[in-house]
XYZ file of N, CA and C in Angstrom:
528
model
N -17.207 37.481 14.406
C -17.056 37.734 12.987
C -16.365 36.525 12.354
N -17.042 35.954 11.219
C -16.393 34.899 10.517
C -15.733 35.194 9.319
N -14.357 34.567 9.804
C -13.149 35.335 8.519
C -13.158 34.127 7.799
N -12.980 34.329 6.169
C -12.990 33.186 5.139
C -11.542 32.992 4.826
N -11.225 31.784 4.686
C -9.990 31.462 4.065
C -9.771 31.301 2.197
N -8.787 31.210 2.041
C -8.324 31.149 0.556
C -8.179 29.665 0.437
N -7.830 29.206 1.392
C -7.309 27.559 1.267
C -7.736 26.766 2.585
N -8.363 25.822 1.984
C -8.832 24.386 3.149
C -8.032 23.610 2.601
N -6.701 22.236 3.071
C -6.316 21.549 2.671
C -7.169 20.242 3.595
N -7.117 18.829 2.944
C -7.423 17.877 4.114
C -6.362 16.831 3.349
N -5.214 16.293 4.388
C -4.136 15.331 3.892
C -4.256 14.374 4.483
N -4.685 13.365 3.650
C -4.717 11.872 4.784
C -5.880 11.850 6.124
N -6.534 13.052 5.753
C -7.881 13.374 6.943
C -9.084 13.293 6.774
N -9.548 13.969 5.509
C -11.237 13.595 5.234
C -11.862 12.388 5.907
N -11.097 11.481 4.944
C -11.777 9.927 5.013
C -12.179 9.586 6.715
N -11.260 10.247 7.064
C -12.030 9.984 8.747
C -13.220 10.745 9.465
N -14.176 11.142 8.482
C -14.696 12.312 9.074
C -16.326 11.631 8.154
N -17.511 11.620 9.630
C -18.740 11.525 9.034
C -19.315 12.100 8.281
N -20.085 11.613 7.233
C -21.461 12.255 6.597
C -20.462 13.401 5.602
N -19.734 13.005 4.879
C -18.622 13.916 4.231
C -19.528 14.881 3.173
N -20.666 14.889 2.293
C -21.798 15.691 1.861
C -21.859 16.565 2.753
N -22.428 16.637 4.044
C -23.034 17.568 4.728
C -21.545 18.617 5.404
N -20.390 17.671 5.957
C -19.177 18.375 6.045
C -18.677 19.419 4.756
N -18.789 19.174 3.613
C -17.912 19.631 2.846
C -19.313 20.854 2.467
N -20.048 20.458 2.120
C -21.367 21.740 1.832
C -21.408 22.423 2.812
N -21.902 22.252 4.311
C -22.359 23.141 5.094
C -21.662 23.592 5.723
N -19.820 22.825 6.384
C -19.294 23.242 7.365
C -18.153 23.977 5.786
N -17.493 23.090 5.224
C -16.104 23.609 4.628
C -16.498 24.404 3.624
N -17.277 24.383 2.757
C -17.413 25.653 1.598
C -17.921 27.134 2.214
N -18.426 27.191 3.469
C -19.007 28.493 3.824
C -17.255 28.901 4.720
N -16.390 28.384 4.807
C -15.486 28.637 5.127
C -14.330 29.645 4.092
N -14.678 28.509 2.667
C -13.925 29.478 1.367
C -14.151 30.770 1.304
N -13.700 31.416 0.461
C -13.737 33.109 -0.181
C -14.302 32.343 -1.292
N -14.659 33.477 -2.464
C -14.951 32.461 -3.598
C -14.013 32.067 -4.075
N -13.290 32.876 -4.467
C -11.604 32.820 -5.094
C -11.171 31.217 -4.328
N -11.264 30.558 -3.323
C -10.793 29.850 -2.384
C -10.602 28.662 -3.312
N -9.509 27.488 -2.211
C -9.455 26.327 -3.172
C -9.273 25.137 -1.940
N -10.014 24.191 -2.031
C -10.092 22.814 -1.191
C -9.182 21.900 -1.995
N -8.163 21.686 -1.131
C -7.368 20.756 -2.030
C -7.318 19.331 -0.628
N -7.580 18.379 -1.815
C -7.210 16.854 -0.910
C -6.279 15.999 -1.364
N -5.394 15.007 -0.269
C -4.977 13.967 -0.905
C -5.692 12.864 -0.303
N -6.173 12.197 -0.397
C -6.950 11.176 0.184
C -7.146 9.754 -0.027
N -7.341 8.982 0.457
C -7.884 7.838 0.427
C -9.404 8.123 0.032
N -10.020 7.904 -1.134
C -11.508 7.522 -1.749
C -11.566 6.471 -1.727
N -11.240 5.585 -1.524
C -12.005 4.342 -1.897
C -12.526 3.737 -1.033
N -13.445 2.605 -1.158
C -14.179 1.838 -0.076
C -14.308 2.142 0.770
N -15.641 2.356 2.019
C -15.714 2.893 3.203
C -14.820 1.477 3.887
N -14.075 2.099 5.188
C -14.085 0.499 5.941
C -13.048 -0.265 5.712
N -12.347 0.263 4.429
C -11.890 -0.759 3.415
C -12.053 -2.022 3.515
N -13.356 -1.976 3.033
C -13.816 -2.995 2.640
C -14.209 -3.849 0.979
N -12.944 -4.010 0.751
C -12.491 -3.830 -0.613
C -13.207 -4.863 -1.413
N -13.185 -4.710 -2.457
C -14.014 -5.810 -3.421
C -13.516 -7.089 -3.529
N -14.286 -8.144 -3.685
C -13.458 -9.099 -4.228
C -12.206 -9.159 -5.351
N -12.857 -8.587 -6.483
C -12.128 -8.630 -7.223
C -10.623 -8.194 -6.859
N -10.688 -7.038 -5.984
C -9.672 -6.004 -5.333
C -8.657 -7.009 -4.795
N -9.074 -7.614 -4.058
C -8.809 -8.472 -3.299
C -7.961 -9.921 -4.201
N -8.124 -10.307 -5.089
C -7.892 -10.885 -5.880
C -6.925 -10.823 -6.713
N -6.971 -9.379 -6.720
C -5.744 -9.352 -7.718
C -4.322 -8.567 -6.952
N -4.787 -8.341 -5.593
C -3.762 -8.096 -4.708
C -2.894 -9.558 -4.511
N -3.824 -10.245 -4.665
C -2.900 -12.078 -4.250
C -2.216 -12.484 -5.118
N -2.552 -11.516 -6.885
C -2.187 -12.175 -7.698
C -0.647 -11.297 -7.986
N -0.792 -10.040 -7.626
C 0.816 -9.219 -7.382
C 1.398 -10.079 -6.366
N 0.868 -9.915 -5.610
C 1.560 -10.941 -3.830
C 2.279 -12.011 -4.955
N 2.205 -12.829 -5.532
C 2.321 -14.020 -6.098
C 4.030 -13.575 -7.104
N 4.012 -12.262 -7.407
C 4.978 -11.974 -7.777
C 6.500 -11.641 -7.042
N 6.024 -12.084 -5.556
C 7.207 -11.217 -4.725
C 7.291 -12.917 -4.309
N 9.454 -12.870 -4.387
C 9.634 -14.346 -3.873
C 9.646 -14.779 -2.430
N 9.258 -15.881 -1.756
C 9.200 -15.985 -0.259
C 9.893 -15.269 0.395
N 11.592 -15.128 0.167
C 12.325 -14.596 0.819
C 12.012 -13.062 1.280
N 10.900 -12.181 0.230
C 11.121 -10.835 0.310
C 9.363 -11.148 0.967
N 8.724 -11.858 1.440
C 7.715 -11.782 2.377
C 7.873 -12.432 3.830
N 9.078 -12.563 3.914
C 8.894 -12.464 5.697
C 8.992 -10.866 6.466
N 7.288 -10.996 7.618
C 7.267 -10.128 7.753
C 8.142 -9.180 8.914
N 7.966 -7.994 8.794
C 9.030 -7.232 9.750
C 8.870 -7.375 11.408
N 9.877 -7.892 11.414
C 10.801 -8.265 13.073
C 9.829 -8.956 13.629
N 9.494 -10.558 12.589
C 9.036 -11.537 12.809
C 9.916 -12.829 11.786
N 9.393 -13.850 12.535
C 9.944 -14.854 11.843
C 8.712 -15.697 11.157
N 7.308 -14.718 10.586
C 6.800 -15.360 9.818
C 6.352 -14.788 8.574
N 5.483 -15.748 7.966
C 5.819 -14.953 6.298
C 4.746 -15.064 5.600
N 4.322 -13.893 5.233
C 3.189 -13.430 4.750
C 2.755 -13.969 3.503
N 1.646 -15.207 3.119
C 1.329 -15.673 2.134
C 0.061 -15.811 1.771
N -1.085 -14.463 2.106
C -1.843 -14.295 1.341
C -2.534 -12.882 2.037
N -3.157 -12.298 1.473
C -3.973 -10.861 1.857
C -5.314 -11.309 1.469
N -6.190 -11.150 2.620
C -7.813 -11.176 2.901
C -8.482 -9.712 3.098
N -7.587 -8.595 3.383
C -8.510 -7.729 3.757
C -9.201 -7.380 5.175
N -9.040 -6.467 5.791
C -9.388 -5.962 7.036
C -11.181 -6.378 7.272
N -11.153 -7.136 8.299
C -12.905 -7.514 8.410
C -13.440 -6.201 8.736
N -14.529 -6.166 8.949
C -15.399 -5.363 9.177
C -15.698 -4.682 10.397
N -15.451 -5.841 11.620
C -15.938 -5.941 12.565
C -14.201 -5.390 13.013
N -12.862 -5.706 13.051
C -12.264 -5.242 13.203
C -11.559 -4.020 13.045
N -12.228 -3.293 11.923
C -12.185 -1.955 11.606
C -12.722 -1.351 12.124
N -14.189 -1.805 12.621
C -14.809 -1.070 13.666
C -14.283 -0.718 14.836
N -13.395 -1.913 15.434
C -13.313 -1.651 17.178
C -11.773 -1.630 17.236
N -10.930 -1.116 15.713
C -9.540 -0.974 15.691
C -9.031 0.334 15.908
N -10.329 0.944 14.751
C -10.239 2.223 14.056
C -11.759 2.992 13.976
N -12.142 3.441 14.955
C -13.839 3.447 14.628
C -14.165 4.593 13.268
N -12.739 5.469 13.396
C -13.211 6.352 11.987
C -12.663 5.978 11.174
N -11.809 5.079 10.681
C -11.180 4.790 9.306
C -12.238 4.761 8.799
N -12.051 5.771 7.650
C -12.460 4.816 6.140
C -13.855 5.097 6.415
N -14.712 5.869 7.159
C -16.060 5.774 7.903
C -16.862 6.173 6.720
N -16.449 7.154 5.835
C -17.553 7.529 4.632
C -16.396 8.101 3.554
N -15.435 7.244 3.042
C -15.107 7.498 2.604
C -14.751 7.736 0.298
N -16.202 7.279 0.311
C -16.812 6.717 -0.670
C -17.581 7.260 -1.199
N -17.898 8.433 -0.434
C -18.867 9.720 -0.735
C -18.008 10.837 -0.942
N -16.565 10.981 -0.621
C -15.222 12.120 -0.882
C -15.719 12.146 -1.998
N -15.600 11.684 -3.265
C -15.251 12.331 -4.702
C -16.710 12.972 -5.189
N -17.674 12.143 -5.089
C -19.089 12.553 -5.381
C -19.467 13.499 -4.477
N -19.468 13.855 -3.499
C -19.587 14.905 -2.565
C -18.637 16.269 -2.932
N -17.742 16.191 -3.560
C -16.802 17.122 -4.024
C -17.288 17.418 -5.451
N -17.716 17.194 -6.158
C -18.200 17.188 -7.692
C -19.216 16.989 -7.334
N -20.245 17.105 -6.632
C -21.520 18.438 -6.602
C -21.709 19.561 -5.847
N -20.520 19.858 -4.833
C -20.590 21.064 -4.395
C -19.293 21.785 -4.834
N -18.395 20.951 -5.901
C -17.210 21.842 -6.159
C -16.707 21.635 -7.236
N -15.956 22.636 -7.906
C -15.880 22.395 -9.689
C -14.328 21.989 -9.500
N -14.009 21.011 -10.223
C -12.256 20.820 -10.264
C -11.508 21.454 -11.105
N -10.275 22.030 -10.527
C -9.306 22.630 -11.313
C -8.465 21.597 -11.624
N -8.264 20.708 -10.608
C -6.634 20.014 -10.875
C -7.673 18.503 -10.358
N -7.476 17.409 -10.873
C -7.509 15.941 -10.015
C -6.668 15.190 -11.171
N -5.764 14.530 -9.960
C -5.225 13.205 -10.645
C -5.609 11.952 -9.349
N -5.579 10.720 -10.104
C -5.212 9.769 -9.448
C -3.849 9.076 -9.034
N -3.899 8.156 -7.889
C -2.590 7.864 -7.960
C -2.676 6.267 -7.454
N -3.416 5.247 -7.533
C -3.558 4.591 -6.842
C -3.597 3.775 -5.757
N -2.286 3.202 -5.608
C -2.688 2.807 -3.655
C -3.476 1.211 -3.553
N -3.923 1.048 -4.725
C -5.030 -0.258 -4.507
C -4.831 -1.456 -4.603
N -3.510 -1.682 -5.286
C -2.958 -3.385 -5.014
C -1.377 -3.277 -4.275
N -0.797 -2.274 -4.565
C 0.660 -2.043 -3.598
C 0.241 -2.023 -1.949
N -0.774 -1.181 -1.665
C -0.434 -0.781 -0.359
C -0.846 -2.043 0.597
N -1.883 -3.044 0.034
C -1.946 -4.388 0.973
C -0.826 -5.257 1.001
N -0.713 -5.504 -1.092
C 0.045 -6.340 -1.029
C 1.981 -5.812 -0.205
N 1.779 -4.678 -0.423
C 3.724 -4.795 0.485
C 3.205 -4.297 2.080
N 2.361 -4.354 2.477
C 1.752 -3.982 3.851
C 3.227 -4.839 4.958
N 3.468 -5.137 5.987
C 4.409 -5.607 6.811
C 5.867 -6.225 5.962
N 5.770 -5.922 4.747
C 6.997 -6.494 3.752
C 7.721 -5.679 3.444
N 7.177 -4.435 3.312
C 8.270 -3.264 2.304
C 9.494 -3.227 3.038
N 9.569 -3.523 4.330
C 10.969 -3.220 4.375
C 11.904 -3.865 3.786
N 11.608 -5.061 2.948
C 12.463 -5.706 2.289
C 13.305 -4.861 0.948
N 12.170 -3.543 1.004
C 13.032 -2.682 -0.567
C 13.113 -1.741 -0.244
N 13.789 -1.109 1.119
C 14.648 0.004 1.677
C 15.759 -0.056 0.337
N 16.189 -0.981 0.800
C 17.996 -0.934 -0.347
C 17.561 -1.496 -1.196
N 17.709 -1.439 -2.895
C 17.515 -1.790 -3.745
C 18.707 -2.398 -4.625
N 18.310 -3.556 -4.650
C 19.755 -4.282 -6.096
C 18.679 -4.430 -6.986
N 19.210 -5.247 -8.185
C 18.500 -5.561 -9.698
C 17.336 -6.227 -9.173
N 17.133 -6.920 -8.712
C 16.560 -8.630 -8.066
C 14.977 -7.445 -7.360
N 15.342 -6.727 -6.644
C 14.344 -5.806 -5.923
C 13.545 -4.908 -6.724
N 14.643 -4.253 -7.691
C 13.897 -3.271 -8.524
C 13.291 -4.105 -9.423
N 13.560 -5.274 -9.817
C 12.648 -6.327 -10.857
C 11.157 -6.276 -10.532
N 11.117 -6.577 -9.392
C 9.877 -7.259 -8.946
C 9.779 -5.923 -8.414
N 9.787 -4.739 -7.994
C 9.077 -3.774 -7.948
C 8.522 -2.749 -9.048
N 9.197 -2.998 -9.835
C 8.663 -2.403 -11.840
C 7.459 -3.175 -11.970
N 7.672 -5.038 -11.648
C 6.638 -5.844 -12.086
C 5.333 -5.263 -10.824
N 5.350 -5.042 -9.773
C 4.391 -4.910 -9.094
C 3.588 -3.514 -9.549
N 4.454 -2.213 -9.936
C 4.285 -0.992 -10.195
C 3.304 -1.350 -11.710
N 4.006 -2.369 -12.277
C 3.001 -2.484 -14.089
C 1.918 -3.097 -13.615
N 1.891 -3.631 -12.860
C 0.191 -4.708 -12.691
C -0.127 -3.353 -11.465
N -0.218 -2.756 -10.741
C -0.934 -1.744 -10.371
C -1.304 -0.995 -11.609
N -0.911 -0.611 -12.249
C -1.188 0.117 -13.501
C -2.127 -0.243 -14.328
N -1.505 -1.575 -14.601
C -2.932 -2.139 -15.782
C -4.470 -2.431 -14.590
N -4.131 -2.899 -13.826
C -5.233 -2.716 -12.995
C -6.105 -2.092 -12.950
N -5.242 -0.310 -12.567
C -6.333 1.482 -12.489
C -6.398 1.456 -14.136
N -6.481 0.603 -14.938
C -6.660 1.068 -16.442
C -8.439 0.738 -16.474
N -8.781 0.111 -15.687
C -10.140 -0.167 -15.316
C -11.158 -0.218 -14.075
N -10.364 -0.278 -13.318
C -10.980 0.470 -11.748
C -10.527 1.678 -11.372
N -11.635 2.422 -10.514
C -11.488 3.588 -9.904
C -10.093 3.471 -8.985
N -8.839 4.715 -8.902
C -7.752 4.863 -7.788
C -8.497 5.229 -6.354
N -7.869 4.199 -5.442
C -8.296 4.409 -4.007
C -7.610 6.131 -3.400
N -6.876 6.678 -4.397
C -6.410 7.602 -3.683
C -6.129 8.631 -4.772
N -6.578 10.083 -4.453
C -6.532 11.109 -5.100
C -6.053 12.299 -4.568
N -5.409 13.231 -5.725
C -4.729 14.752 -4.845
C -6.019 15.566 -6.013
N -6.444 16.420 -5.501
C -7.180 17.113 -6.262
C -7.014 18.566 -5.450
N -7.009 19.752 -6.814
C -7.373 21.053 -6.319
C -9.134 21.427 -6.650
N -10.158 22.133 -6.116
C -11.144 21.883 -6.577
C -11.828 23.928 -5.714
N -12.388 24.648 -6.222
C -12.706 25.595 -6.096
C -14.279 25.854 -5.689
N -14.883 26.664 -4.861
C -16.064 25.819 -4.436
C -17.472 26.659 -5.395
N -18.155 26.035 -5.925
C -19.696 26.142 -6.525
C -20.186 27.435 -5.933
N -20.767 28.305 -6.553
C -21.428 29.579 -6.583
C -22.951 29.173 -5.438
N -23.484 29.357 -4.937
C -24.057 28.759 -3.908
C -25.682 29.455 -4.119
């Protein structure tokens, strides 16, 4: 006997999971009640992350805002002065499911499911550019919180025109 749930959550999990259309239609909505609610936080963006140029570009151009001292990286003595982006070929044989279809989450969800709640939150020029650095803004003085306001406003104006790599959404599933 198959018992239905009220709630499917997926946190930080979808994106690792093939053919996310056929998962979320055939395996996770016959799982809901109708009443039910699929809520995600996720990484959407780029399968692979295999990020755009442009993406890419303007991660170097935040990078450019943090002073040498706060890019040497953690429990090394070298120092991080530019972001390229995870190849292709190394995502493959690092991580074989990162990121595997993760580009089909939002469109795959908005045709088999109506949204109650989505926000964005981005993720798309912070999380490369302070990638092996953040530990430099555990403790915060003036000097830290400066240049982390300035990094937080250019993420911002950024998602004022590209899609957020990362979303929490509540979403209820389509009458079938």
């Amino acid at each position: 006997m198959k018992t239905n749930s009220i709630l499917y959550t997926f946190k930080a999990s979808l994106h690792h999971f093939r053919h996310i259309e056929a998962l979320l239609a055939n395996q996770i909505k016959p799982l809901l009640k109708n009443d039910g609610f699929l809520i995600i936080d996720e990484f959407v963006g780029p399968t692979r992350l295999q990020f755009p140029k442009h993406q890419i570009k303007a991660i170097n151009e935040a990078f450019q805002l943090i002073p040498k001292p706060f890019r040497k990286r953690y429990k090394l003595n070298l120092y991080k002065n530019k972001v390229y982006g995870p190849g292709l070929a190394r995502m493959i044989l690092a991580d074989p499911s990162e990121c595997v279809d993760s580009v089909s989450i939002i469109p795959a969800i908005h045709k088999h499911y109506s949204t109650v709640y989505e926000v964005s939150y981005g993720g798309n020029i912070l999380t490369l550019t302070l990638k092996d650095i953040a530990h430099h803004f555990i403790e915060l003085n003036d000097e830290k919180e400066k240049i982390l306001n300035q990094l937080f406003d250019f993420e911002d104006k950024y998602l004022k025109n590209q899609p957020s790599d990362h979303i929490f959404g509540i979403y209820k599933p389509n009458a079938t």
